[in-house]
Structures are given as structure tokens and as C-alpha cells.
Short mmCIF file of C-alpha atoms (C1' of nucleotides) in Angstrom, two decimals:
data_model
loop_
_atom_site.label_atom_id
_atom_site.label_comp_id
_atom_site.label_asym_id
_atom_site.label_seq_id
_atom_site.Cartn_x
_atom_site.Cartn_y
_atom_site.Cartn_z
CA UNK F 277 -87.83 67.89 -69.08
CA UNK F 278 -91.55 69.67 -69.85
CA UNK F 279 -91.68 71.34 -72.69
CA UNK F 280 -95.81 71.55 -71.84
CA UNK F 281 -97.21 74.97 -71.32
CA UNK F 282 -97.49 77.88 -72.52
CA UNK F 283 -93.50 79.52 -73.86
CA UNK F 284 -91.67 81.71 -72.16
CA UNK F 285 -92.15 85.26 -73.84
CA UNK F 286 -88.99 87.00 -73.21
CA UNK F 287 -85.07 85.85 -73.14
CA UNK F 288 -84.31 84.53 -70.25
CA UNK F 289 -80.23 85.29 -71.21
CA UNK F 290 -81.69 88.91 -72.20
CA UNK F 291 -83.62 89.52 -68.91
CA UNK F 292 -80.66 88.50 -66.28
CA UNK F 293 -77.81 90.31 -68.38
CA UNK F 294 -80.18 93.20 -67.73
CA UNK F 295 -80.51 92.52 -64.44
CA UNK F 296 -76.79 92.11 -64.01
CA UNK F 297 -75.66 95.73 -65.00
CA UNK F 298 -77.88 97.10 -62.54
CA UNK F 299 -76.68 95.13 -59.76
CA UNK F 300 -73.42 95.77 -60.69
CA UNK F 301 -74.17 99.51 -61.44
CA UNK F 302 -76.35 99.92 -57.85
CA UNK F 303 -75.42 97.11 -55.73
CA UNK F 304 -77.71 94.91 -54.25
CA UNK F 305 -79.72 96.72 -51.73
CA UNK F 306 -79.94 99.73 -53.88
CA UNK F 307 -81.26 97.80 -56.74
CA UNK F 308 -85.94 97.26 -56.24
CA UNK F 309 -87.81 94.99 -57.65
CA UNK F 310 -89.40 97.26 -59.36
CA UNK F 311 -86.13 98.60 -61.07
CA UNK F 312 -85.51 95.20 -62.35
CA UNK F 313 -88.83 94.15 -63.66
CA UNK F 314 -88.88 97.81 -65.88
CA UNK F 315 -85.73 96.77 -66.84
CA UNK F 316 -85.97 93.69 -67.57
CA UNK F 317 -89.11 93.86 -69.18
CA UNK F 318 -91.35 91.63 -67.42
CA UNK F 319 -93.75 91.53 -64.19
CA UNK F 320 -92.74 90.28 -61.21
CA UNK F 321 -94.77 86.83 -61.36
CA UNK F 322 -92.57 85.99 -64.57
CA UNK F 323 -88.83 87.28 -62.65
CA UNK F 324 -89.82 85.03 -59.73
CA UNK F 325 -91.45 82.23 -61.49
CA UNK F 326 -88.06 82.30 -63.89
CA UNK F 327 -85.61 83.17 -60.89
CA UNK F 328 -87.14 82.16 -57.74
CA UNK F 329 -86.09 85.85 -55.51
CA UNK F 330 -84.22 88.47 -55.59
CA UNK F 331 -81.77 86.99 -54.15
CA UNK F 332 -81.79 84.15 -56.21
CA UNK F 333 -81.61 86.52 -59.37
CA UNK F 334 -78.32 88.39 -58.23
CA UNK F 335 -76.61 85.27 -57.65
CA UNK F 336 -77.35 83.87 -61.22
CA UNK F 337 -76.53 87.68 -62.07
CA UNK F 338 -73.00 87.41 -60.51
CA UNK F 339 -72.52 84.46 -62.55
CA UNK F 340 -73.62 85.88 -65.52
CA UNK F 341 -70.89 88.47 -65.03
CA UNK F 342 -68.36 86.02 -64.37
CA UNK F 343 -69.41 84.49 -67.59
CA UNK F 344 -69.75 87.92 -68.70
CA UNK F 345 -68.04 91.20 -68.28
CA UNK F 346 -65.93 89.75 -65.62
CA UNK F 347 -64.20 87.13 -67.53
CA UNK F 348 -61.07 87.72 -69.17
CA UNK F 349 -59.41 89.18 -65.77
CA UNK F 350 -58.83 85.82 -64.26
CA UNK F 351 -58.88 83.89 -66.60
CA UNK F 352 -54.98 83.74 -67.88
CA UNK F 353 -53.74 82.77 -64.03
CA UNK F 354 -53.41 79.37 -65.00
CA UNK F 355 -52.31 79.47 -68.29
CA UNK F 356 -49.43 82.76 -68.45
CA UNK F 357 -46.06 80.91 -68.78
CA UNK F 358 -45.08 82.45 -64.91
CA UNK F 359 -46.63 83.54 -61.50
CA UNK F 360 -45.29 87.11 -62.05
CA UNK F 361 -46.63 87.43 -65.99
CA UNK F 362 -50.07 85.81 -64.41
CA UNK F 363 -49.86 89.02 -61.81
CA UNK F 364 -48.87 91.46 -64.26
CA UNK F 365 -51.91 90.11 -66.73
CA UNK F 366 -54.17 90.07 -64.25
CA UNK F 367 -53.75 93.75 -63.03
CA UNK F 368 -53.42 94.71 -66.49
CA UNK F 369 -56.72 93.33 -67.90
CA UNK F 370 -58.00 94.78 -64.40
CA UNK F 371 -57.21 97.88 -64.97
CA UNK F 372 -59.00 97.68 -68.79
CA UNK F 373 -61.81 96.14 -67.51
CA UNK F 374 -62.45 98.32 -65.15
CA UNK F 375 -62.44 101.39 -67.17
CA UNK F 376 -64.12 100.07 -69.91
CA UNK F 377 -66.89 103.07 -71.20
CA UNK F 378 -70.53 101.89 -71.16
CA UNK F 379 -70.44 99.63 -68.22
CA UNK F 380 -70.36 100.00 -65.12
CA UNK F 381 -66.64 100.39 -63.38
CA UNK F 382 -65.06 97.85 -60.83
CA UNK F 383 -66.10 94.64 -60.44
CA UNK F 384 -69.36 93.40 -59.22
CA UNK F 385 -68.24 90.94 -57.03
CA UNK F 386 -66.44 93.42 -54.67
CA UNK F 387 -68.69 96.51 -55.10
CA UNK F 388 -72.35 95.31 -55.15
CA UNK F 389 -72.72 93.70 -51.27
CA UNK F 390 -69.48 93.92 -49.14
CA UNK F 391 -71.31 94.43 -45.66
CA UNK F 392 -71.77 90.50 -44.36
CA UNK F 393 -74.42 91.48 -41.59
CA UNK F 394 -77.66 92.33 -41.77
CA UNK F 395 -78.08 91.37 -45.27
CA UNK F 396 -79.04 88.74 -46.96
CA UNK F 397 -76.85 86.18 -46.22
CA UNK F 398 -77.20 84.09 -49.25
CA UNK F 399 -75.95 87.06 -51.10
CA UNK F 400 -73.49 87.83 -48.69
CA UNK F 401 -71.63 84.48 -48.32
CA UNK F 402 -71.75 84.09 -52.42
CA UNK F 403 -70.01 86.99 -53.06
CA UNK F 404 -67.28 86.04 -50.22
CA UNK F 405 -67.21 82.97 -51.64
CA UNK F 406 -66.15 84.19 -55.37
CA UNK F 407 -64.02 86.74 -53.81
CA UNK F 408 -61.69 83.61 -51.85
CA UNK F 409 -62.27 81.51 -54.66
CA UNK F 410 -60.28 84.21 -56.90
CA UNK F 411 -57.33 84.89 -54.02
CA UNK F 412 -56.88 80.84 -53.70
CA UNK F 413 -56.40 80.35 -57.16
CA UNK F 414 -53.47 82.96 -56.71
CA UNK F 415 -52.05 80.86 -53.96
CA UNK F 416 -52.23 78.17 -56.20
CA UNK F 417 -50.56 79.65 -58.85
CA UNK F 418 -47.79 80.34 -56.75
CA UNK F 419 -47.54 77.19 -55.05
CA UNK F 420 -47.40 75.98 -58.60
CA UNK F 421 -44.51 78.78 -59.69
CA UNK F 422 -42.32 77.27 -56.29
CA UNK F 423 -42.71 73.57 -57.75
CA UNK F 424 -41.34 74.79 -61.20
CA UNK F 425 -38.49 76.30 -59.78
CA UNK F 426 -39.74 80.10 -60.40
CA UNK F 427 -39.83 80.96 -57.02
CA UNK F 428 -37.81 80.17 -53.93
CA UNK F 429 -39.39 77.53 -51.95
CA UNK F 430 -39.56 79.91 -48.82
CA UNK F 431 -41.70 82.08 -50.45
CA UNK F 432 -45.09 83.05 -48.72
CA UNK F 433 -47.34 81.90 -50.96
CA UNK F 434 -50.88 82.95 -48.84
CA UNK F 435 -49.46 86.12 -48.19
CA UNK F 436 -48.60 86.91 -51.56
CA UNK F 437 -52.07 86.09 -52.66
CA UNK F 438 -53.69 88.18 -50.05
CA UNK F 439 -51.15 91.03 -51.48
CA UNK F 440 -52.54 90.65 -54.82
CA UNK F 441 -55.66 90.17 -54.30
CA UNK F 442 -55.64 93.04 -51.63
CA UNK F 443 -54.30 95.49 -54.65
CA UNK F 444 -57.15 93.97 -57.07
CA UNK F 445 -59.68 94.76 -54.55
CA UNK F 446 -58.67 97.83 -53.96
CA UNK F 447 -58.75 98.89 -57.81
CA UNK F 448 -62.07 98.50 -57.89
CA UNK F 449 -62.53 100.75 -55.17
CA UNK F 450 -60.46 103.40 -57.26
CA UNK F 451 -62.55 102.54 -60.31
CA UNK F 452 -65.20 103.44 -58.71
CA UNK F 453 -64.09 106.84 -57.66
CA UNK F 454 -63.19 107.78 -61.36
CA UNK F 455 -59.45 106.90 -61.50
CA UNK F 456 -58.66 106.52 -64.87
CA UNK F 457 -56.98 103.80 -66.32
CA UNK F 458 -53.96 105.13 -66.69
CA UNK F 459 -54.01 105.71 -63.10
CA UNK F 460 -55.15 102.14 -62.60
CA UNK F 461 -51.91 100.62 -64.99
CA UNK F 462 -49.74 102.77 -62.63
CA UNK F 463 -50.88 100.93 -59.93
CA UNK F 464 -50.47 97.69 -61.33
CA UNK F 465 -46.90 98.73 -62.43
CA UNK F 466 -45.87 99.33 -59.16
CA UNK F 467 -47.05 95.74 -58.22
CA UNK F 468 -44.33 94.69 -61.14
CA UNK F 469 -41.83 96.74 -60.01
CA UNK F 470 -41.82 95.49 -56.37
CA UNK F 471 -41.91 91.89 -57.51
CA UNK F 472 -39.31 90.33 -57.66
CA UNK F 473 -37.77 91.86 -54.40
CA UNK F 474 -41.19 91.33 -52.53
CA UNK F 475 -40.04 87.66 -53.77
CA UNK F 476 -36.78 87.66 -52.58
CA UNK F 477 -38.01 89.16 -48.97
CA UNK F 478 -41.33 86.96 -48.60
CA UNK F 479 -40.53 84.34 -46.32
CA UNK F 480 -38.46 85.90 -43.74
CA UNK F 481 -40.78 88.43 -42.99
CA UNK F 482 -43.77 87.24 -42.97
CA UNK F 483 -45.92 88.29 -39.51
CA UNK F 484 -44.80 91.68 -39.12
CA UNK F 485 -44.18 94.78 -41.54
CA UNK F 486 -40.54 95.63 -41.08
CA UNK F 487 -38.76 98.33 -40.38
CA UNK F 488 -38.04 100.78 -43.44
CA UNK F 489 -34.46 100.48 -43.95
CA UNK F 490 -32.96 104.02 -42.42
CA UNK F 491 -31.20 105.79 -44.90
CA UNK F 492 -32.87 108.52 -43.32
CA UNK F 493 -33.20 108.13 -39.64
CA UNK F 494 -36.49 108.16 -37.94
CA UNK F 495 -37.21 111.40 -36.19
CA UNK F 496 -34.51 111.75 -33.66
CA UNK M 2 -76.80 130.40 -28.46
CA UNK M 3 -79.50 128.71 -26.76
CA UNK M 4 -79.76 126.70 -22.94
CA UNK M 5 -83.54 127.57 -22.58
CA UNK M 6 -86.29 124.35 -23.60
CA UNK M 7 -86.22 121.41 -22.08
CA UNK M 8 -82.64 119.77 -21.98
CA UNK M 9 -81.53 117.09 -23.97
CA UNK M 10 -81.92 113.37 -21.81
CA UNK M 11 -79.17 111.44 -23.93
CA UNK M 12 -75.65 111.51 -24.57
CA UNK M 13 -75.33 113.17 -28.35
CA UNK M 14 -71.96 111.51 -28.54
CA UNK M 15 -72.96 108.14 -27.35
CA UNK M 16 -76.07 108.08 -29.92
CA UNK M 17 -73.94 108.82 -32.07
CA UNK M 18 -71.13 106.36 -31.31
CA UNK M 19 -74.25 103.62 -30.84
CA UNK M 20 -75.07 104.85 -34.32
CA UNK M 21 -71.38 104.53 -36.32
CA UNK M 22 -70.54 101.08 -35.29
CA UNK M 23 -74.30 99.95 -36.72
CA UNK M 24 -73.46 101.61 -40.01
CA UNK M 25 -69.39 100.41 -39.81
CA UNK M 26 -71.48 97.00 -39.01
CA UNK M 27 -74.13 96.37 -41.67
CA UNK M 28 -73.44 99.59 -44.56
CA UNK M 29 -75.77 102.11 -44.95
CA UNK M 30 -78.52 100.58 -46.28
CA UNK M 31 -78.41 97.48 -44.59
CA UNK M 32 -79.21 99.75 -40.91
CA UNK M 33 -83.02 100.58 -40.66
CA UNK M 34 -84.03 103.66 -38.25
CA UNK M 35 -85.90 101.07 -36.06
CA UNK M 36 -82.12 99.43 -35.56
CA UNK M 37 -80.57 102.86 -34.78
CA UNK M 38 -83.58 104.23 -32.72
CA UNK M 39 -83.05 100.89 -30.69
CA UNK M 40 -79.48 100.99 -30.50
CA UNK M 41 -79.32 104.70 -29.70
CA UNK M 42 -82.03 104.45 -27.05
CA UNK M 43 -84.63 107.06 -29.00
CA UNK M 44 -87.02 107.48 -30.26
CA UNK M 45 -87.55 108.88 -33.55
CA UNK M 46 -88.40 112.47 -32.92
CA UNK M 47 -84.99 112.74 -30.84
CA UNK M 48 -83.34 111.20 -33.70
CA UNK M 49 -84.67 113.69 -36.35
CA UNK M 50 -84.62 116.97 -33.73
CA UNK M 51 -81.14 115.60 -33.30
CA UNK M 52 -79.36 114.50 -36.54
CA UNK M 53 -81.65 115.72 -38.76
CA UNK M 54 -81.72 112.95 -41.02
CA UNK M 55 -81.01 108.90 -41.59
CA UNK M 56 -78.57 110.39 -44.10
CA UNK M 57 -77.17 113.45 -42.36
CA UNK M 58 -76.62 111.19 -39.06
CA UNK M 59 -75.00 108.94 -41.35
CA UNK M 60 -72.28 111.48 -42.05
CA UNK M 61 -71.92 112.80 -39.04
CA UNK M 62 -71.29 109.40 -37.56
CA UNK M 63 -68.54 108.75 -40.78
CA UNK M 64 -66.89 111.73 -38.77
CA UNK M 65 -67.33 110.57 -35.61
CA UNK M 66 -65.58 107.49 -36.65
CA UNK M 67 -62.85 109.30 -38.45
CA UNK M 68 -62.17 111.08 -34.71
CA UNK M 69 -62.16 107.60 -32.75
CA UNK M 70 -62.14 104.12 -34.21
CA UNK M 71 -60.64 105.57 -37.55
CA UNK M 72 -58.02 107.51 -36.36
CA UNK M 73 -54.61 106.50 -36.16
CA UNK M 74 -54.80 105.14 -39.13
CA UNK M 75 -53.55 107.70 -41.32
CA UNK M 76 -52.81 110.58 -38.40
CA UNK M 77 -48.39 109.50 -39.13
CA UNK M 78 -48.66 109.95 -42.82
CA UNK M 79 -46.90 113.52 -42.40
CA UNK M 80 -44.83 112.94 -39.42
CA UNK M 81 -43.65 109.86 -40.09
CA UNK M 82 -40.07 110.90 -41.03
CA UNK M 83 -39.77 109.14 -44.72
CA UNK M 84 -42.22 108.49 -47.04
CA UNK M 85 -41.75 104.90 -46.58
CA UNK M 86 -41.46 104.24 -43.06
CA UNK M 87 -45.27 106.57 -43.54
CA UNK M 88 -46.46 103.58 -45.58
CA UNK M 89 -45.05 101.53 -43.30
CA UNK M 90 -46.85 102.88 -40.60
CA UNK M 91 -50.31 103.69 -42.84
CA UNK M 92 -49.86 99.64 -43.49
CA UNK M 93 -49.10 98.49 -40.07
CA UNK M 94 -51.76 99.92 -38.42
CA UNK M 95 -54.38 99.04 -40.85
CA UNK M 96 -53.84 95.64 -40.28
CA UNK M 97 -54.12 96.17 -36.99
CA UNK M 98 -57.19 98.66 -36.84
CA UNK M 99 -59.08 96.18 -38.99
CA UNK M 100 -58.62 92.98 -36.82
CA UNK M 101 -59.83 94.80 -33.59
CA UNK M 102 -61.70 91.96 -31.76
CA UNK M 103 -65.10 94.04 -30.59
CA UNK M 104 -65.29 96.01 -33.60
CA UNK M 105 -66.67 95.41 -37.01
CA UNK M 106 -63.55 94.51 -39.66
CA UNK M 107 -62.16 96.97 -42.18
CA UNK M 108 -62.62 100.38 -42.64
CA UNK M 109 -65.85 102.32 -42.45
CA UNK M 110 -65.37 105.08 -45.41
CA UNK M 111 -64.53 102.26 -47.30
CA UNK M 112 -67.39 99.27 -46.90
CA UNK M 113 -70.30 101.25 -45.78
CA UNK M 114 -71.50 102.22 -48.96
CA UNK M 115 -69.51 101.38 -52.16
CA UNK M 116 -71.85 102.19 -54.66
CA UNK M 117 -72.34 105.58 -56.19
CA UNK M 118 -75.20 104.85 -57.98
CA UNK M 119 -78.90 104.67 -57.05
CA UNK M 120 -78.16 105.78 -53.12
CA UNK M 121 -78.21 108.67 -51.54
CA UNK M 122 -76.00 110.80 -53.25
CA UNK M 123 -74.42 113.34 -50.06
CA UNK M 124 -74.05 109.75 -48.78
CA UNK M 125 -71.54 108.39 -51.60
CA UNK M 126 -70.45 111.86 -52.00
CA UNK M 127 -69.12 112.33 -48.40
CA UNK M 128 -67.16 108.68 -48.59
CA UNK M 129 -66.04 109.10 -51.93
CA UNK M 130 -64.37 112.66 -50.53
CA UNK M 131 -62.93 110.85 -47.46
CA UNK M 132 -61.43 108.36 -49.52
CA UNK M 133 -59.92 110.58 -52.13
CA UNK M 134 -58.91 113.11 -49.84
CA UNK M 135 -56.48 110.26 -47.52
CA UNK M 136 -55.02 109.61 -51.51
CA UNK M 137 -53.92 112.84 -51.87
CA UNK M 138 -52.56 113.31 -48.68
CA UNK M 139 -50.01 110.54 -49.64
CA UNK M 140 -49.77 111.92 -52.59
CA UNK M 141 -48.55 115.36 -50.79
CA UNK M 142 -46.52 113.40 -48.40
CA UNK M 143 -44.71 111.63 -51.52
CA UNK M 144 -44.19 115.01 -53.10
CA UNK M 145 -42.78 116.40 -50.01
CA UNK M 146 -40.64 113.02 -50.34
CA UNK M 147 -39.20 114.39 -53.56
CA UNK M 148 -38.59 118.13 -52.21
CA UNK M 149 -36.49 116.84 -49.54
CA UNK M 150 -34.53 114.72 -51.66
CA UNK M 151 -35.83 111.11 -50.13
CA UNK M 152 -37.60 110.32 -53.47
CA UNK M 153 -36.11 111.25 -56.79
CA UNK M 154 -37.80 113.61 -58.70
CA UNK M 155 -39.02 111.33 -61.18
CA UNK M 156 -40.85 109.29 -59.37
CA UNK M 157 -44.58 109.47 -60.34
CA UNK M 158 -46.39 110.59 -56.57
CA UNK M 159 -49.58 110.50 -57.90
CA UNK M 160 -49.39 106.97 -59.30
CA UNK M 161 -47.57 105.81 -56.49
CA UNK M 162 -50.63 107.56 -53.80
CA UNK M 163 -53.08 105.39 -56.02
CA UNK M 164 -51.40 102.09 -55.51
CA UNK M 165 -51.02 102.51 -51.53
CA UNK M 166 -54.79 103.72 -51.40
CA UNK M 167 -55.51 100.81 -53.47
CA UNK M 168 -54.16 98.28 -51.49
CA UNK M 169 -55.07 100.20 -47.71
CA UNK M 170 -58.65 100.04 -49.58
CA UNK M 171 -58.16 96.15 -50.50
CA UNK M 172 -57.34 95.58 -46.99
CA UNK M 173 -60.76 96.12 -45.51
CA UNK M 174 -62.96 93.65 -48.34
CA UNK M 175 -59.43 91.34 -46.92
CA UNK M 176 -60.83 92.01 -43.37
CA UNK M 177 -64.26 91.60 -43.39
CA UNK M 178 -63.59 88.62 -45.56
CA UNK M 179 -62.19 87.00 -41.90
CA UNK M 180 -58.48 87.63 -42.64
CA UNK M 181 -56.26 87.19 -40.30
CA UNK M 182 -53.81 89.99 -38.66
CA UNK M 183 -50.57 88.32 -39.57
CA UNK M 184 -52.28 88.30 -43.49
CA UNK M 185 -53.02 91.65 -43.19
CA UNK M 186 -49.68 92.42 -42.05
CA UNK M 187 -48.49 90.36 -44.92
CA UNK M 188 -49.70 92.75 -46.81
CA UNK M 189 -48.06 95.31 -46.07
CA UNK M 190 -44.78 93.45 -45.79
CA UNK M 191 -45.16 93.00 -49.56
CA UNK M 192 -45.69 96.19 -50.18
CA UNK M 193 -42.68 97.03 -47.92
CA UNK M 194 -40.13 94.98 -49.34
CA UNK M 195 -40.95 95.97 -53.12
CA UNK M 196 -40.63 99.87 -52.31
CA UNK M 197 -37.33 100.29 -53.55
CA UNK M 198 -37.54 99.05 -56.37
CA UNK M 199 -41.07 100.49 -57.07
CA UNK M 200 -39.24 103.66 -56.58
CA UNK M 201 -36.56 102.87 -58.45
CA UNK M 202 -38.90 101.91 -61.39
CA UNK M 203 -41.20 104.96 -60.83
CA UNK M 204 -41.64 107.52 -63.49
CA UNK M 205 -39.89 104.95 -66.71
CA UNK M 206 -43.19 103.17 -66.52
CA UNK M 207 -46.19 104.90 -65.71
CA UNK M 208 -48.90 104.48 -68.24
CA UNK M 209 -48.13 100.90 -68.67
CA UNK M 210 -47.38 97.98 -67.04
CA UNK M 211 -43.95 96.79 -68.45
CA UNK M 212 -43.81 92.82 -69.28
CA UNK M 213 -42.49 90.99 -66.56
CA UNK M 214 -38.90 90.27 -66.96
CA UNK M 215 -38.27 86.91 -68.94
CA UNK M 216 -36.21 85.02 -66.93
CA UNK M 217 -38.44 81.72 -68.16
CA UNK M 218 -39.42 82.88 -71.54
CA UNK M 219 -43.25 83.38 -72.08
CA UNK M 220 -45.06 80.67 -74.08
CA UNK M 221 -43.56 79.83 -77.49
"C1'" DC W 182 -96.00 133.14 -11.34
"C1'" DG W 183 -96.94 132.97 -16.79
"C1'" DA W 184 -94.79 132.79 -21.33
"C1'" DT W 185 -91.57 130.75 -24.27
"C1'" DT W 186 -88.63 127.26 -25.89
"C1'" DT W 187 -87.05 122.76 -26.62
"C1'" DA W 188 -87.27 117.69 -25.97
"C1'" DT W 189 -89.96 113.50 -25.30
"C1'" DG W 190 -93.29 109.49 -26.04
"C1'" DT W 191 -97.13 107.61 -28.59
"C1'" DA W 192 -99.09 106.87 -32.61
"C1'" DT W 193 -99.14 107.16 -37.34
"C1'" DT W 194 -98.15 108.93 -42.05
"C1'" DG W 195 -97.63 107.95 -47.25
"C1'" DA W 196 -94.31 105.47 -49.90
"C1'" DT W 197 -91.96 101.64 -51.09
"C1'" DC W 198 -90.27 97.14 -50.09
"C1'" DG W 199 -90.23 92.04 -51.74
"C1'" DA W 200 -93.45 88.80 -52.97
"C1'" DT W 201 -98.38 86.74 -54.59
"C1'" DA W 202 -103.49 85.72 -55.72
"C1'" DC W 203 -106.00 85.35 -59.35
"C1'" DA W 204 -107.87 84.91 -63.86
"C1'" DG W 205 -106.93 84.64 -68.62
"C1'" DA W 206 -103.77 83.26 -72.50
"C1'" DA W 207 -100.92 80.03 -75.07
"C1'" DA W 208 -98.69 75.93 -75.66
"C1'" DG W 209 -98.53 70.25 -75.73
"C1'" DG W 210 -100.80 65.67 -74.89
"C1'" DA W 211 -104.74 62.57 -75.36
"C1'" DT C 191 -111.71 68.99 -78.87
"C1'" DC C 192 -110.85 68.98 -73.95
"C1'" DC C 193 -107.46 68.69 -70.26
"C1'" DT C 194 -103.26 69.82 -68.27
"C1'" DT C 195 -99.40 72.69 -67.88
"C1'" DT C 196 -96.99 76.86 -67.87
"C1'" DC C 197 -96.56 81.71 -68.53
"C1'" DT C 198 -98.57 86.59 -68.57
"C1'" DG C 199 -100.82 90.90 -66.88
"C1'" DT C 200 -103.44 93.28 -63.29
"C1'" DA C 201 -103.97 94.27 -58.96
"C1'" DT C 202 -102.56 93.89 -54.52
"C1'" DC C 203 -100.70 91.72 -50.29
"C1'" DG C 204 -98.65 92.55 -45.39
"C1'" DA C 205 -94.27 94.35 -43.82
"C1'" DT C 206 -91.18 97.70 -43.48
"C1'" DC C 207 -89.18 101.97 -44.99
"C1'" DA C 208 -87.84 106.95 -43.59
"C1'" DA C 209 -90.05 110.63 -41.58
"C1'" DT C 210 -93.90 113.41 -38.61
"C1'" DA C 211 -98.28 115.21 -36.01
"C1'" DC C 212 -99.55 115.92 -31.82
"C1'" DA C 213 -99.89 116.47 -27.06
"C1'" DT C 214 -97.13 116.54 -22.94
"C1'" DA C 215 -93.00 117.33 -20.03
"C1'" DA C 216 -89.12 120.04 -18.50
"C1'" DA C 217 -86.19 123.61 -18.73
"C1'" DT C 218 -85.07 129.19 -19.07
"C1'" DC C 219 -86.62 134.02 -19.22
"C1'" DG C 220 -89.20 138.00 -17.63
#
DNA sequence: CGATTTATGTATTGATCGATACAGAAAGGA
DNA sequence: TCCTTTCTGTATCGATCAATACATAAATCG
């Protein structure tokens, strides 16, 4: 459109990667204006006059790390040859990702605004949005792996997805806390193990947590 | 020690309750001392004489939840009589702690403050504890599994502890995401009905996560 | 009673928050 | 060259942040 006026003096790319990591590293409340414009290099007339708000900023920053630092965890859903390999991927290049030195560890989308009131709700409903996006393309997936024949048309596909994405969540929670990845493959491991009988079982149980099966007896 | 001065004109627990479910609410960040001063019926002065700090009356109130709205979460873990029908339990009343209509969704220790950078640092500290702490109690309660011959001895506890505490922690972004009890408890019916075999598979596979079993043969 | 101790209400503190006013600088268009 | 457009740096805006000074009220102790 105009390329009148006087040229922007620093990298636009540059300025909101550098924004992202802190986000990501802080979260959004934690992170001032004032930390971003030091580290981003500029004065606040040129962040807003580039990026509108703060709020404006860490949503372009969230994409940016979808583009970013959080790509390559999703990403294979779609394309790995079956529903379980597209689990066991995804927890697997979750559990790299998230332990990956020099970056902050977890993923931004989960860690850097979970409250949804009295924030910004911009932010807020962003975040949730990327966060259902990621569990529905699971459900997909699935739906996808019943059509082909992989798995038994009385499988619960929603639930399965809110499993999964549950346990994805959660890693980033663990990430967080210092697990290390080793600790984080375990847990995705488990996830493989269980497969194929939390297949065989999902369907007929699908409302209520059953019993455990008593090969011990409970209490009396 | 001390009944002389004038006495105190509020209810310290009921400021204090006031105060949790505005931090379980909106995070620690997110909750202003105006919003707790109103909430609490104070003023200021009462607060500080009281609490001592935003930050200390913070923690206190992550206690205070821990002893009411948090509790029965994890109070079966060790008398649940196997380690599975614990999980069972820990999973079952999750989903139904965090779908309380009332109360804000999902677990305080978990979305009040995620971020361990940049905030107050007892803050993070005290929830990061809280967390890790209900890990290695499952973790104990797993290895206590093993002693008593429920488990077999190769079963990796500690790996095992992560991936329940990863999911229980998934569960609340699930919750205050507007999920559903019955996906919640979908949940933990996955997590249910793969046990076995997780055990089963526990201890050949820790570090990694093994490839999924071919039965359709990946890509080429 | 008077002295001491503690809590309360009003008013306000300095710091920091996100966001701008303003004037000068650097580009293109005529 | 002069005008318009856009960006940059300085300085600062009003609002809100967490936290207190201060005087007064209400209790116990001697």
C-alpha cells in the first residue's frame, strides 16, 4: 500500500520474536511495557504504532510461536500414517520441545494466561481458542482413523481427544516445574502403552470412570 | 499469647475464604488489593495487620483452599486400597471437583500462577511445592504398590507419578476451558482402561517412547 | 480510673502500569 | 524544493498498583 514516510528502523520479525520469549518466559501479566520496549529495542510510540497494544502484540506473539518454537509438535497429526503414531509423535516432539535448553519450557499457549477472568479478554479467549483448536484437530484425527478402519467405530472420539490433549497440557505444567525430558518421554510412553486397550474400552465407558478391576479387593 | 487491644471485627477465616476463591477466580496477578479489600470487607490496614502481605495472604489462602475446596481431591491416594483404584479415585473426583457449579473451574495450585518467571518468587515457589509434593505422594503410593506385591517391581513409579500428575494437571486448563463433567470423566476413563497395560509395559520403556505397533505400516 | 495494646477508617504514599503528546527526523511524491 | 507521510526519541499522561501514616476506637491490665 504506502510505501511514503519515513522507514521503519528496526525488524519488525526481530522485535516480536523478542517479544515472544518473554511472554512465553513471564506470561502475560508478568510481562511491562517497559520490559518489552528494552527488549525489543524500541520506544513505546514505535511498539504501538507497529502493534497497536499490548494485547495486540501477544497475540501476534502467540502466533509467532506457533510459526515459531511451537511448530513441529502439531504439526505431523495429519500427516503420521495412524491416529496412535500421530499420538505417540505428538507427545514425543512434546516432550523435546519442551525441554529444549535456551528457551523457555512448556508451551506458551497453556502457560502464559490460563485465568479467563479478570484479564484481558482478548488475550484470554485467543489463547482458549488455540488451545480447542489443537484438541479438535485430535478429534478429527480420530474420526478420520474410525473411517479408515483403524479404530472401532464405537470409539469415543471427543473423549479421547480431551485425554490427549489433557496429558499434553499437563506436560507443560511438568516442564515447567523442571521435569526432565526423560521424565516427560515416560509420560508419553505410558500414553502408548495404554493405547490400544484405552481403544478397545472407549465406547462403553464413556460417562463414568469405572471400577478398577479387583484383583485386590477394596478395603473390606 | 495475647487477648488485650482492641479485638478483631471480621471473620479471619471468611476474609480469607472471600480472598481464595478471588485468586482460584482470576490468578494471582489478575486480583488487585482494591478487589480483595472489597471482597473481604477491609480495609487495607486490616488486610496488612492481618495477612501481612498481597503475597503472604496469597499463600495462606492456597492453604486454605487445600483444607476446603481442594481437599478430597487427593486425601484417598493412600487409603485407597490399590494403586489403581487410588487413580481411580484421584481421577474421579477431579472431574468432579473441577465442574462444581458456584466455584471457579480447575484446580487452584495449578492455574493461579503458572509462571515461574518474573512474579513473585515465594508465590511460584509455594505452588510449584504443592504441585510436586501431590507427585510424589503417588509416587510413594506406587512404590508402596510394588512392596505389597500389587505392582511388579519393575515398574518405573516415578515415571508413572509424572504421567497421572500430568494429566490431573491437564484436567484443570480442560476445565476452565468449559469442559464438561462427563469429558472430564472421560479422562480418566482413558487413563483407567490403559492401566494394565501401562503397567505391564512399565520399566521396558522408560526413556523412550516405543513406536506404535505397526498394525498399518507407517508411510512407505 | 489511667496506661497499654491492638484494630479500624480515612487519606495518601511513591512506584509502576499501559498508553500518548509533541516535535523533530527521514523517506516519497509533485 | 516544498509538502505530505510515517517513524523516532523525549517526556509525560492519568490510572492503578501494593503498601502505610496517622489519628481514633475498643479492648485488657494494673
Amino acid at each position: 500500500m504506502s510505501s511514503r514516510g519515513r522507514p521503519r528502523s528496526f525488524s519488525r520479525e526481530q522485535a516480536l520474536k523478542n517479544a515472544m520469549h518473554l511472554f512465553w518466559d513471564r506470561g502475560y501479566d508478568n510481562t511491562s511495557l517497559a520490559d518489552l520496549t528494552r527488549a525489543m529495542g524500541l520506544n513505546p510510540p514505535s511498539l504501538y504504532a507497529a502493534f497497536g497494544s499490548k494485547a495486540q502484540l501477544f497475540i501476534e506473539a502467540v502466533d509467532f510461536y506457533g510459526r515459531t518454537d511451537g511448530a513441529g509438535i502439531w504439526d505431523y497429526i495429519e500427516t503420521a500414517p495412524t491416529a496412535k503414531e500421530a499420538v505417540r509423535q505428538l507427545l514425543t516432539r512434546t516432550a523435546e520441545n519442551f525441554t529444549r535448553s535456551g528457551e523457555p519450557r512448556g508451551c506458551m499457549v497453556v502457560l502464559s494466561a490460563p485465568q479467563m477472568a479478570g484479564g484481558d479478554a482478548d488475550v484470554c479467549d485467543a489463547l482458549k481458542a488455540r488451545r480447542l483448536e489443537k484438541q479438535l484437530a485430535l478429534e478429527h484425527r480420530f474420526k478420520r482413523a474410525v473411517a479408515e478402519g483403524e479404530l472401532p467405530p464405537e470409539v469415543d472420539c471427543s473423549g479421547l481427544a480431551a485425554y490427549v490433549a489433557s496429558l499434553q497440557h499437563g506436560m507443560s505444567i511438568e516442564a515447567r516445574d523442571g521435569a526432565a525430558r526423560d521424565t516427560l518421554m515416560a509420560i508419553g510412553a505410558c500414553a502408548i502403552a495404554g493405547w490400544d486397550a484405552m481403544i478397545a474400552a472407549s465406547g462403553r465407558a464413556t460417562a463414568t470412570v469405572p471400577a478398577a478391576s479387583a484383583s485386590i479387593s477394596p478395603s473390606a
